[in-house]
Structure formats: C-alpha cells, structure tokens
Amino acid sequence: MSKGGVFVVSGPSGSGKDTVLKGLFAENPDILFSISSITRAMRPGEREGEKYNFISREHFEEMIKNDLLLEHNVFVGNYYGTPRIPVEKAVSEGRDIIIEVDVNGAAQIRKKLPEAVTVFIMPPSFAELKRRLVGRGTESEELIEKRLRSALDEIRRAEEYDYIIVNDDAAAASQSLMSVIKACRLKTERQKNIINEVLEKC
C-alpha cells in the first residue's frame, strides 16, 4: 500500500482558504482534515472534533513535552497545535491529509516533516482582500486594519511554499488544489510499492 501525503495549506484571513477547502472536501470525502488541539473555551456554533479538539492547558503542555505536536503556537494566551499521531496514522494507512495552519505553523511542520507539500492560498489582489474583509461586516475598522497588516506579513512569506494558488474563483481554486494532490500521488516516492509489485511478478 502506498503511503498517504501530508498537505499543509495556509493563507491570510480573507484569502478564502476555508471556502476552497470546503469545496475540496465536498468533492473528495476520502481526503482527511487534521483537527487542531486548542486550549481556549468552545465558542457558540463550534462542535468538539469538527475543526478543533478542546483540551486543558495541562494536557497540551504534556503533548509539547512528549513531542506529540507537529507545530504549536500561542495566541491571546491560548495554545493551538497540530497533533502528530493522527497525521502519522493517516499517512501509514495511505490516506491524504490536509493541515490548515498559519505561516509560522507551516514552517514548524516543514522542519519535522520535510516531505509535506505546502500550498499557499493567495488573494487575487490586496484590494480584493480588503473588500472581502470589509464585506463580512462583522469586525471593527481597527481589527480589519490589523488583519490587513498581518496578511501582508503572510503574503511576503508565500515564496516559502511549494505551490501558490490564486483564489479568484473558489471552485477553480479547489480544483487547482486537487490537481496538486493528484500530481503528488504520482511521485515516485509514493509509488515504490508499485515498482516492487511488478518486479515480484517477473
């Protein structure tokens, strides 16, 4: 059985990465999503195990101590991180798995899993990014400006990624992401079992 692949997806707030991933999973339910572990309280509308596992600070710190996280960060006093075991289990079972993290998390994963494929979801323009953030109508002008400054910092690091997908059209961007996954499935390192199977039958 071929090993699965790890795909790390990042993009600034307003790039539409959540919509792109939603479209991908809708068309490809066989692809797994890495559920993050976090220590903040659950918010209204959130469900345990959907996007996050809500755990205690003590539990999270034990995971750090035992090297059970591929990456972790602290935001507003709370820990966020990607558990190692579910990702390794998916790969060993031949399943592809997507990890959605920011640029700092992606850099940490790249060090621990150099074979991971990294994809950056890019807005078509900075003006469009701002339009999307303002269009949400849920955040103050101050918070929007903060998100825009953060987006600039993230976009400057897009060159660290293996692939860049411009999200001008969410459906097309989802297809582009799937094209990356399909191409990586054909890499020689993931097809060595096929070579061995053919040779064994000579």
Tab-separated table of C-alpha atoms in Angstrom:
chain	number	residue	atom	x	y	z
A	1	MET	CA	0.000	0.000	0.000
A	2	SER	CA	1.264	3.459	-0.896
A	3	LYS	CA	1.834	5.965	1.865
A	4	GLY	CA	-0.509	8.910	2.161
A	5	GLY	CA	0.526	12.517	1.707
A	6	VAL	CA	0.564	15.487	4.061
A	7	PHE	CA	-0.614	18.779	2.565
A	8	VAL	CA	-0.145	21.998	4.514
A	9	VAL	CA	-2.476	24.831	3.480
A	10	SER	CA	-2.055	28.449	4.566
A	11	GLY	CA	-3.390	31.825	3.517
A	12	PRO	CA	-4.231	35.171	5.085
A	13	SER	CA	-7.615	35.962	6.550
A	14	GLY	CA	-9.815	36.912	3.598
A	15	SER	CA	-7.978	34.696	1.099
A	16	GLY	CA	-10.947	32.324	1.117
A	17	LYS	CA	-8.990	29.230	2.118
A	18	ASP	CA	-11.875	27.865	4.203
A	19	THR	CA	-14.196	28.070	1.184
A	20	VAL	CA	-11.566	26.458	-1.035
A	21	LEU	CA	-11.115	23.592	1.434
A	22	LYS	CA	-14.875	23.174	1.848
A	23	GLY	CA	-15.192	22.719	-1.913
A	24	LEU	CA	-12.307	20.246	-1.962
A	25	PHE	CA	-13.744	18.066	0.817
A	26	ALA	CA	-17.218	18.144	-0.718
A	27	GLU	CA	-15.846	16.615	-3.923
A	28	ASN	CA	-13.228	14.397	-2.267
A	29	PRO	CA	-14.534	12.937	1.015
A	30	ASP	CA	-11.650	10.439	1.071
A	31	ILE	CA	-9.207	13.242	1.947
A	32	LEU	CA	-8.815	13.797	5.691
A	33	PHE	CA	-8.638	17.056	7.638
A	34	SER	CA	-6.235	17.433	10.559
A	35	ILE	CA	-8.128	18.533	13.666
A	36	SER	CA	-6.192	21.003	15.803
A	37	SER	CA	-5.945	20.873	19.580
A	38	ILE	CA	-6.603	24.147	21.401
A	39	THR	CA	-6.930	25.308	24.989
A	40	ARG	CA	-9.456	28.121	24.632
A	41	ALA	CA	-13.133	27.710	25.502
A	42	MET	CA	-15.540	26.486	22.874
A	43	ARG	CA	-17.427	29.286	21.077
A	44	PRO	CA	-21.121	29.282	20.126
A	45	GLY	CA	-21.662	27.205	16.992
A	46	GLU	CA	-18.470	25.182	17.432
A	47	ARG	CA	-18.515	21.428	17.939
A	48	GLU	CA	-15.916	19.192	19.535
A	49	GLY	CA	-13.911	17.317	16.927
A	50	GLU	CA	-15.224	19.247	13.925
A	51	LYS	CA	-12.317	21.645	13.447
A	52	TYR	CA	-10.829	21.638	16.941
A	53	ASN	CA	-10.368	19.384	19.936
A	54	PHE	CA	-10.756	21.470	23.089
A	55	ILE	CA	-8.316	20.289	25.736
A	56	SER	CA	-6.851	21.546	29.019
A	57	ARG	CA	-3.691	23.599	29.183
A	58	GLU	CA	-2.063	20.843	31.237
A	59	HIS	CA	-2.865	18.238	28.589
A	60	PHE	CA	-1.475	20.478	25.841
A	61	GLU	CA	1.753	21.085	27.742
A	62	GLU	CA	2.146	17.317	28.192
A	63	MET	CA	1.839	16.957	24.422
A	64	ILE	CA	4.590	19.554	23.941
A	65	LYS	CA	6.802	17.785	26.476
A	66	ASN	CA	6.356	14.406	24.758
A	67	ASP	CA	6.850	15.770	21.221
A	68	LEU	CA	3.301	14.854	20.220
A	69	LEU	CA	2.728	18.015	18.181
A	70	LEU	CA	3.914	18.804	14.660
A	71	GLU	CA	3.547	22.513	15.385
A	72	HIS	CA	2.124	24.769	18.047
A	73	ASN	CA	1.675	28.448	18.762
A	74	VAL	CA	0.224	30.706	21.432
A	75	PHE	CA	-2.485	33.213	20.514
A	76	VAL	CA	-4.135	35.523	23.069
A	77	GLY	CA	-2.840	33.312	25.865
A	78	ASN	CA	-4.171	30.059	24.408
A	79	TYR	CA	-2.282	27.157	22.838
A	80	TYR	CA	-3.085	25.960	19.310
A	81	GLY	CA	-1.385	22.954	17.744
A	82	THR	CA	-1.424	20.024	15.316
A	83	PRO	CA	-1.308	16.564	16.940
A	84	ARG	CA	1.311	14.283	15.398
A	85	ILE	CA	-0.350	10.858	15.854
A	86	PRO	CA	-3.496	11.341	13.661
A	87	VAL	CA	-1.321	12.667	10.826
A	88	GLU	CA	1.130	9.769	11.033
A	89	LYS	CA	-1.780	7.290	11.222
A	90	ALA	CA	-3.351	8.732	8.064
A	91	VAL	CA	-0.064	8.530	6.161
A	92	SER	CA	0.565	4.930	7.248
A	93	GLU	CA	-2.941	3.971	6.096
A	94	GLY	CA	-2.364	5.511	2.659
A	95	ARG	CA	-4.714	8.457	3.274
A	96	ASP	CA	-4.030	12.032	2.236
A	97	ILE	CA	-4.484	14.600	4.999
A	98	ILE	CA	-4.680	18.387	4.959
A	99	ILE	CA	-3.352	20.568	7.762
A	100	GLU	CA	-4.593	24.176	7.785
A	101	VAL	CA	-2.143	26.413	9.649
A	102	ASP	CA	-0.588	29.863	9.502
A	103	VAL	CA	2.860	30.574	8.055
A	104	ASN	CA	4.607	30.013	11.390
A	105	GLY	CA	2.932	26.649	11.891
A	106	ALA	CA	3.793	25.649	8.322
A	107	ALA	CA	7.464	26.464	8.958
A	108	GLN	CA	7.480	24.216	12.034
A	109	ILE	CA	5.853	21.343	10.130
A	110	ARG	CA	8.318	21.752	7.272
A	111	LYS	CA	11.175	21.092	9.718
A	112	LYS	CA	9.579	17.980	11.230
A	113	LEU	CA	8.039	16.649	8.000
A	114	PRO	CA	10.198	17.817	5.087
A	115	GLU	CA	8.171	15.575	2.775
A	116	ALA	CA	4.996	17.592	3.453
A	117	VAL	CA	3.667	19.549	0.474
A	118	THR	CA	2.892	23.188	1.257
A	119	VAL	CA	0.261	25.270	-0.537
A	120	PHE	CA	-0.423	28.986	-0.088
A	121	ILE	CA	-3.880	30.349	-0.954
A	122	MET	CA	-3.358	33.827	-2.380
A	123	PRO	CA	-5.986	36.547	-2.890
A	124	PRO	CA	-6.075	37.930	-6.465
A	125	SER	CA	-5.127	41.385	-5.185
A	126	PHE	CA	-4.708	43.308	-1.959
A	127	ALA	CA	-7.728	45.450	-2.883
A	128	GLU	CA	-9.855	42.315	-3.215
A	129	LEU	CA	-8.567	41.016	0.110
A	130	LYS	CA	-9.621	44.255	1.804
A	131	ARG	CA	-13.006	44.167	0.043
A	132	ARG	CA	-13.654	40.653	1.359
A	133	LEU	CA	-12.708	41.550	4.926
A	134	VAL	CA	-14.824	44.715	4.918
A	135	GLY	CA	-17.684	42.837	3.236
A	136	ARG	CA	-18.017	40.465	6.157
A	137	GLY	CA	-19.442	43.324	8.193
A	138	THR	CA	-18.559	41.583	11.436
A	139	GLU	CA	-15.372	43.346	12.512
A	140	SER	CA	-14.331	46.846	13.514
A	141	GLU	CA	-12.204	49.012	11.238
A	142	GLU	CA	-9.336	48.664	13.707
A	143	LEU	CA	-9.481	44.857	13.582
A	144	ILE	CA	-9.699	44.871	9.785
A	145	GLU	CA	-6.553	47.019	9.595
A	146	LYS	CA	-4.812	44.616	11.951
A	147	ARG	CA	-5.802	41.675	9.743
A	148	LEU	CA	-4.555	43.506	6.653
A	149	ARG	CA	-1.158	44.173	8.234
A	150	SER	CA	-0.942	40.519	9.242
A	151	ALA	CA	-1.946	39.486	5.707
A	152	LEU	CA	0.924	41.494	4.239
A	153	ASP	CA	3.395	39.715	6.521
A	154	GLU	CA	1.999	36.332	5.483
A	155	ILE	CA	1.973	37.124	1.753
A	156	ARG	CA	5.628	38.154	1.939
A	157	ARG	CA	6.372	34.586	3.090
A	158	ALA	CA	4.400	32.884	0.316
A	159	GLU	CA	7.644	32.103	-1.502
A	160	GLU	CA	8.420	29.571	1.248
A	161	TYR	CA	5.644	27.337	-0.135
A	162	ASP	CA	5.805	24.655	-2.820
A	163	TYR	CA	2.668	25.896	-4.576
A	164	ILE	CA	0.667	29.123	-4.752
A	165	ILE	CA	-2.997	29.031	-5.744
A	166	VAL	CA	-4.694	32.343	-6.529
A	167	ASN	CA	-8.267	32.272	-5.257
A	168	ASP	CA	-10.090	34.387	-7.812
A	169	ASP	CA	-12.772	31.722	-8.102
A	170	ALA	CA	-13.275	29.330	-5.177
A	171	ALA	CA	-14.414	26.358	-7.276
A	172	ALA	CA	-11.450	26.718	-9.635
A	173	ALA	CA	-9.076	27.110	-6.679
A	174	SER	CA	-10.458	23.898	-5.137
A	175	GLN	CA	-9.796	22.108	-8.421
A	176	SER	CA	-6.257	23.505	-8.518
A	177	LEU	CA	-5.612	22.219	-5.009
A	178	MET	CA	-6.917	18.799	-6.046
A	179	SER	CA	-4.589	18.882	-9.057
A	180	VAL	CA	-1.641	19.394	-6.686
A	181	ILE	CA	-2.763	16.431	-4.584
A	182	LYS	CA	-3.240	14.200	-7.633
A	183	ALA	CA	0.197	15.108	-9.007
A	184	CYS	CA	1.843	14.342	-5.657
A	185	ARG	CA	0.136	10.946	-5.550
A	186	LEU	CA	2.087	10.048	-8.689
A	187	LYS	CA	5.501	10.943	-7.295
A	188	THR	CA	7.996	8.092	-7.436
A	189	GLU	CA	8.477	8.052	-3.661
A	190	ARG	CA	4.760	7.295	-3.250
A	191	GLN	CA	4.740	4.671	-6.000
A	192	LYS	CA	7.655	2.466	-4.934
A	193	ASN	CA	5.269	-0.288	-3.877
A	194	ILE	CA	4.010	-0.488	-7.482
A	195	ILE	CA	7.577	-0.983	-8.702
A	196	ASN	CA	8.115	-3.797	-6.207
A	197	GLU	CA	4.799	-5.472	-7.070
A	198	VAL	CA	5.625	-5.529	-10.785
A	199	LEU	CA	9.147	-6.828	-10.190
A	200	GLU	CA	7.916	-9.580	-7.867
A	201	LYS	CA	5.737	-10.961	-10.650
A	202	CYS	CA	8.559	-11.182	-13.214
